[in-house]
Amino acid sequence: MRIAIGIATRGRAVILGEVLAELRRQSRAPDRVIICHVTADDVTGLAERFPVVEFIASPAGLPRQRNVILDAATDCDAVLFLDDDFLPAPDYLAVTERVLDLHPDCVVTTGTVIADGAKGPGISVPEGRAILAEDRYDADALAVMPHFNGYGCNMAFRMAPLRAHGIRVDEQLPLYAWYEDIDVTRALGRHGSILRLAGARGVHLGSKSGRVAGNRLGYSQVVNPIYLARKGTFPWSHALPSAGRHIAMNALRSFAPEPHVDRFGRLKGNLVALWDLLRGRAHPMRIMDL
């Protein structure tokens, strides 16, 4: 099996360099590492440090950049997408390959995130490495369980069904692309199983640099789930509670916002989204006008 690791990046050259250094520790080396960036500044100094890594430029937007990676990986049987701030344990890729071998019906895998800085102020690289070093998982490394979707910071796609059914990452979800991972993995999951891997482990640093503005993110929190429900990749029973939960959270926490979260901006985006829904103008691409 040929497996590529694909990373879409923007504005995080220093952290990306740390992630690429971690990839050198994989017990099963990737056959290719493909980085899709927007400007030369996104990968400053990395081509010299990592000569075997492939660097491809693309217009901005996570879905667009991930599609560029998929288009480049024509000789690969699977692509493992990692965020540019995700540190995988050394056996992550080996476990992923073994599970894909053992479960030929599996079309998407997603690993176990042992610490997720996206749910808080973020985790530094030294902290992330310490968490990985201290992680002890003594149960079956190949244990799996069905999962609703792949988590965008670490998810692998089997390429044959993706190509056979013409599945793409939806470029109508621009910029940071809230829930693009749910959309593409649920679409691929119509043709096989989505499995969460107990033994493929890692730390998502949740870096706050390079993130989309609060009002744009708030708009996407409401409109993107509705858009996906209309597409049929996200059930209405999940979409409506998701939008409502984020509106409520932003409203309540705007009275005492966390230092690392623009709650007022997100709430403003939530309200603009509700107004657009009432007027029939809501669409994910509207964030480009905000």
Coordinates of C-alpha atoms in Angstrom, one line a residue:
M1 CA 0.0 0.0 0.0
R2 CA 1.3 3.5 -0.9
I3 CA 0.2 6.1 1.6
A4 CA 0.7 9.9 1.3
I5 CA 0.5 12.3 4.1
G6 CA -1.1 15.6 3.0
I7 CA -1.0 18.8 4.9
A8 CA -2.8 22.0 3.9
T9 CA -1.1 25.0 5.6
R10 CA -1.2 28.8 5.8
G11 CA 0.8 31.1 8.0
R12 CA 2.4 28.5 10.3
A13 CA 5.8 27.8 8.9
V14 CA 7.4 27.4 12.3
I15 CA 4.9 24.9 13.7
L16 CA 4.7 23.1 10.3
G17 CA 8.5 22.6 10.6
E18 CA 8.0 20.9 14.0
V19 CA 5.3 18.6 12.5
L20 CA 7.5 17.6 9.6
A21 CA 10.2 16.8 12.1
E22 CA 7.8 14.5 14.0
L23 CA 6.9 12.7 10.7
R24 CA 10.6 11.6 10.5
R25 CA 9.9 9.5 13.6
Q26 CA 7.2 7.4 12.0
S27 CA 8.0 3.7 12.3
R28 CA 6.3 3.2 8.9
A29 CA 7.5 6.1 6.7
P30 CA 5.0 7.7 4.4
D31 CA 5.6 7.1 0.7
R32 CA 5.0 10.8 0.0
V33 CA 4.6 13.9 2.1
I34 CA 2.7 16.6 0.2
I35 CA 2.4 20.2 1.6
C36 CA -0.1 22.6 -0.1
H37 CA 0.6 26.2 0.9
V38 CA -0.6 29.6 -0.3
T39 CA 2.5 31.8 -0.3
A40 CA 6.2 31.2 0.0
D41 CA 6.1 32.6 3.5
D42 CA 3.9 29.7 4.6
V43 CA 6.9 27.3 4.1
T44 CA 9.9 29.6 4.6
G45 CA 13.1 27.5 5.0
L46 CA 11.3 24.1 5.0
A47 CA 12.3 22.9 1.5
E48 CA 15.9 23.1 2.6
R49 CA 15.3 21.2 5.8
F50 CA 13.0 18.6 4.3
P51 CA 14.2 17.9 0.8
V52 CA 12.0 14.8 0.3
V53 CA 8.8 16.7 1.1
E54 CA 6.8 18.0 -1.9
F55 CA 5.6 21.6 -1.8
I56 CA 2.7 22.7 -4.0
A57 CA 1.2 26.2 -4.1
S58 CA -2.6 26.8 -4.3
P59 CA -5.1 29.6 -3.9
A60 CA -6.2 29.9 -0.2
G61 CA -9.0 27.8 1.3
L62 CA -8.7 24.5 3.2
P63 CA -11.0 22.5 0.8
R64 CA -9.3 23.8 -2.3
Q65 CA -5.8 23.0 -0.8
R66 CA -6.9 19.5 0.2
N67 CA -8.3 18.9 -3.3
V68 CA -4.9 19.9 -4.7
I69 CA -3.3 17.3 -2.5
L70 CA -5.8 14.6 -3.6
D71 CA -5.1 15.5 -7.2
A72 CA -1.4 15.2 -6.7
A73 CA -1.6 11.8 -5.0
T74 CA -2.5 9.9 -8.1
D75 CA -0.1 7.0 -7.3
C76 CA -1.3 6.5 -3.7
D77 CA -3.8 4.0 -2.2
A78 CA -4.6 6.3 0.7
V79 CA -4.0 9.8 1.8
L80 CA -3.7 10.7 5.5
F81 CA -4.6 14.3 6.1
L82 CA -3.0 16.0 9.1
D83 CA -3.4 19.5 10.3
D84 CA -0.3 21.6 10.2
D85 CA -0.4 21.6 14.0
F86 CA -1.0 17.9 14.6
L87 CA 1.7 15.7 16.2
P88 CA 1.2 12.0 15.5
A89 CA 2.7 9.3 17.6
P90 CA 5.5 7.3 15.9
D91 CA 3.3 4.3 15.1
Y92 CA 0.3 6.4 13.8
L93 CA 0.9 5.6 10.1
A94 CA 1.8 1.9 10.8
V95 CA -1.5 1.4 12.7
T96 CA -3.5 3.2 10.0
E97 CA -2.0 1.0 7.2
R98 CA -2.6 -2.2 9.2
V99 CA -6.3 -1.3 9.8
L100 CA -6.9 -0.5 6.2
D101 CA -5.4 -3.9 5.3
L102 CA -7.5 -5.7 7.9
H103 CA -10.8 -3.9 7.0
P104 CA -11.1 -3.6 3.2
D105 CA -14.5 -2.1 3.6
C106 CA -13.1 0.8 5.5
V107 CA -13.0 4.0 3.5
V108 CA -12.2 6.6 6.2
T109 CA -10.1 6.3 9.4
T110 CA -9.7 8.8 12.1
G111 CA -7.3 8.5 15.0
T112 CA -7.5 9.1 18.7
V113 CA -6.7 12.7 19.8
I114 CA -5.3 12.3 23.2
A115 CA -5.1 16.1 23.8
D116 CA -6.9 18.8 21.7
G117 CA -5.8 22.4 22.0
A118 CA -8.6 23.5 19.7
K119 CA -10.9 23.1 22.7
G120 CA -8.9 25.6 24.8
P121 CA -6.1 28.1 24.6
G122 CA -3.9 25.8 22.6
I123 CA -0.9 23.5 23.3
S124 CA 2.7 24.4 22.7
V125 CA 5.0 22.1 20.7
P126 CA 7.0 21.1 23.8
E127 CA 3.8 20.4 25.7
G128 CA 2.5 18.3 22.8
R129 CA 5.7 16.3 22.6
A130 CA 5.6 15.7 26.4
I131 CA 2.0 14.5 26.2
L132 CA 2.9 12.1 23.4
A133 CA 5.9 10.8 25.4
E134 CA 3.8 10.2 28.4
D135 CA 0.9 8.5 26.6
R136 CA 0.6 4.8 27.5
Y137 CA -1.9 2.7 25.5
D138 CA -1.6 -0.9 26.5
A139 CA -4.7 -2.3 24.9
D140 CA -5.1 -3.7 21.3
A141 CA -3.4 -1.2 19.0
L142 CA -5.6 -2.3 16.1
A143 CA -8.9 -1.9 18.0
V144 CA -11.5 0.0 16.0
M145 CA -15.0 1.3 16.4
P146 CA -17.5 2.8 13.9
H147 CA -17.5 6.6 13.9
F148 CA -19.8 9.3 12.6
N149 CA -17.2 11.2 10.6
G150 CA -13.5 11.7 10.3
Y151 CA -11.9 14.5 12.3
G152 CA -10.2 17.0 10.0
C153 CA -7.0 17.2 12.0
N154 CA -6.2 13.5 11.4
M155 CA -8.2 11.5 8.9
A156 CA -7.2 9.0 6.2
F157 CA -9.1 8.4 2.9
R158 CA -9.0 5.2 0.8
M159 CA -8.4 6.6 -2.6
A160 CA -10.1 4.0 -4.8
P161 CA -13.7 4.7 -3.7
L162 CA -13.0 8.4 -3.6
R163 CA -12.0 8.4 -7.2
A164 CA -14.7 5.9 -8.3
H165 CA -17.4 8.1 -7.0
G166 CA -15.9 11.5 -7.9
I167 CA -15.9 12.7 -4.3
R168 CA -14.3 16.1 -3.6
V169 CA -13.8 18.4 -0.6
D170 CA -16.6 21.0 -1.1
E171 CA -15.0 24.2 -2.2
Q172 CA -18.2 26.1 -1.5
L173 CA -17.0 25.9 2.1
P174 CA -14.3 28.6 1.9
L175 CA -11.4 29.6 4.1
Y176 CA -11.2 27.6 7.3
A177 CA -14.2 25.6 6.0
W178 CA -16.2 24.8 9.2
Y179 CA -17.4 21.1 8.9
E180 CA -15.8 20.3 5.6
D181 CA -14.4 17.2 7.3
I182 CA -17.9 16.0 8.2
D183 CA -19.1 16.6 4.6
V184 CA -16.4 14.8 2.7
T185 CA -16.1 11.9 5.1
R186 CA -19.8 11.3 5.4
A187 CA -20.0 11.4 1.6
L188 CA -17.2 8.8 1.4
G189 CA -18.8 6.8 4.2
R190 CA -21.8 6.0 1.9
H191 CA -19.4 3.6 0.2
G192 CA -17.9 1.8 3.2
S193 CA -17.2 2.2 6.9
I194 CA -15.7 5.0 8.9
L195 CA -13.5 3.7 11.7
R196 CA -12.0 5.4 14.7
L197 CA -8.6 3.8 15.6
A198 CA -7.6 3.4 19.2
G199 CA -3.9 2.9 18.4
A200 CA -3.4 5.7 15.9
R201 CA -2.8 8.5 18.5
G202 CA -1.7 12.1 18.4
V203 CA -1.9 15.6 19.8
H204 CA -3.7 18.5 18.1
L205 CA -2.0 21.6 19.2
G206 CA -4.9 23.9 18.2
S207 CA -2.7 26.8 17.3
K208 CA -4.6 30.1 17.2
S209 CA -2.4 31.7 14.5
G210 CA -3.8 31.8 11.0
R211 CA -7.5 31.3 12.1
V212 CA -10.4 32.9 10.4
A213 CA -11.9 36.1 11.9
G214 CA -14.5 35.6 14.6
N215 CA -17.5 37.0 12.7
R216 CA -16.7 34.8 9.7
L217 CA -16.4 31.7 11.9
G218 CA -19.6 32.6 13.7
Y219 CA -21.5 32.8 10.4
S220 CA -20.1 29.4 9.3
Q221 CA -21.1 27.9 12.7
V222 CA -24.8 28.5 11.7
V223 CA -24.9 28.4 7.9
N224 CA -22.5 25.5 7.2
P225 CA -24.5 22.8 9.1
I226 CA -27.7 23.9 7.4
Y227 CA -26.0 23.8 4.0
L228 CA -24.7 20.3 4.6
A229 CA -28.1 19.2 5.9
R230 CA -29.6 20.4 2.6
K231 CA -26.9 18.5 0.7
G232 CA -27.7 15.3 2.7
T233 CA -24.3 14.8 4.3
F234 CA -25.2 16.0 7.7
P235 CA -28.6 14.9 9.3
W236 CA -31.0 17.7 10.3
S237 CA -31.1 16.1 13.7
H238 CA -27.4 17.0 14.1
A239 CA -27.3 20.3 12.1
L240 CA -30.0 22.2 14.0
P241 CA -28.6 21.3 17.5
S242 CA -25.1 22.2 16.3
A243 CA -26.1 25.6 15.1
G244 CA -28.2 26.2 18.2
R245 CA -25.5 25.0 20.6
H246 CA -22.9 27.4 19.1
I247 CA -25.3 30.4 19.2
A248 CA -26.1 29.7 22.8
M249 CA -22.4 29.2 23.8
N250 CA -21.3 32.4 22.1
A251 CA -24.1 34.4 23.7
L252 CA -23.5 33.1 27.2
R253 CA -19.7 33.4 27.1
S254 CA -19.8 36.8 25.5
F255 CA -20.3 38.2 29.0
A256 CA -17.0 36.8 30.2
P257 CA -15.1 35.7 27.0
E258 CA -12.0 33.6 27.1
P259 CA -8.8 35.5 26.1
H260 CA -8.3 33.2 23.1
V261 CA -11.8 33.3 21.7
D262 CA -13.5 36.2 19.9
R263 CA -17.0 35.5 21.4
F264 CA -18.4 38.9 20.3
G265 CA -17.3 38.4 16.8
R266 CA -18.7 34.9 16.6
L267 CA -22.0 36.0 18.1
K268 CA -22.2 38.8 15.5
G269 CA -21.6 36.3 12.8
N270 CA -24.2 34.0 14.3
L271 CA -26.8 36.8 14.1
V272 CA -25.9 37.8 10.6
A273 CA -26.4 34.1 9.6
L274 CA -29.8 33.9 11.2
W275 CA -30.9 37.1 9.4
D276 CA -29.6 35.6 6.1
L277 CA -31.5 32.4 6.7
L278 CA -34.7 34.4 7.3
R279 CA -34.1 36.3 4.0
G280 CA -33.2 33.2 2.0
R281 CA -29.7 34.5 1.4
A282 CA -27.6 32.2 3.6
H283 CA -24.7 30.4 1.9
P284 CA -21.3 29.4 3.1
M285 CA -19.6 31.7 0.5
R286 CA -21.2 34.7 2.1
I287 CA -18.3 34.9 4.6
M288 CA -16.2 36.3 1.9
D289 CA -18.3 39.5 2.1
L290 CA -18.1 39.8 5.8

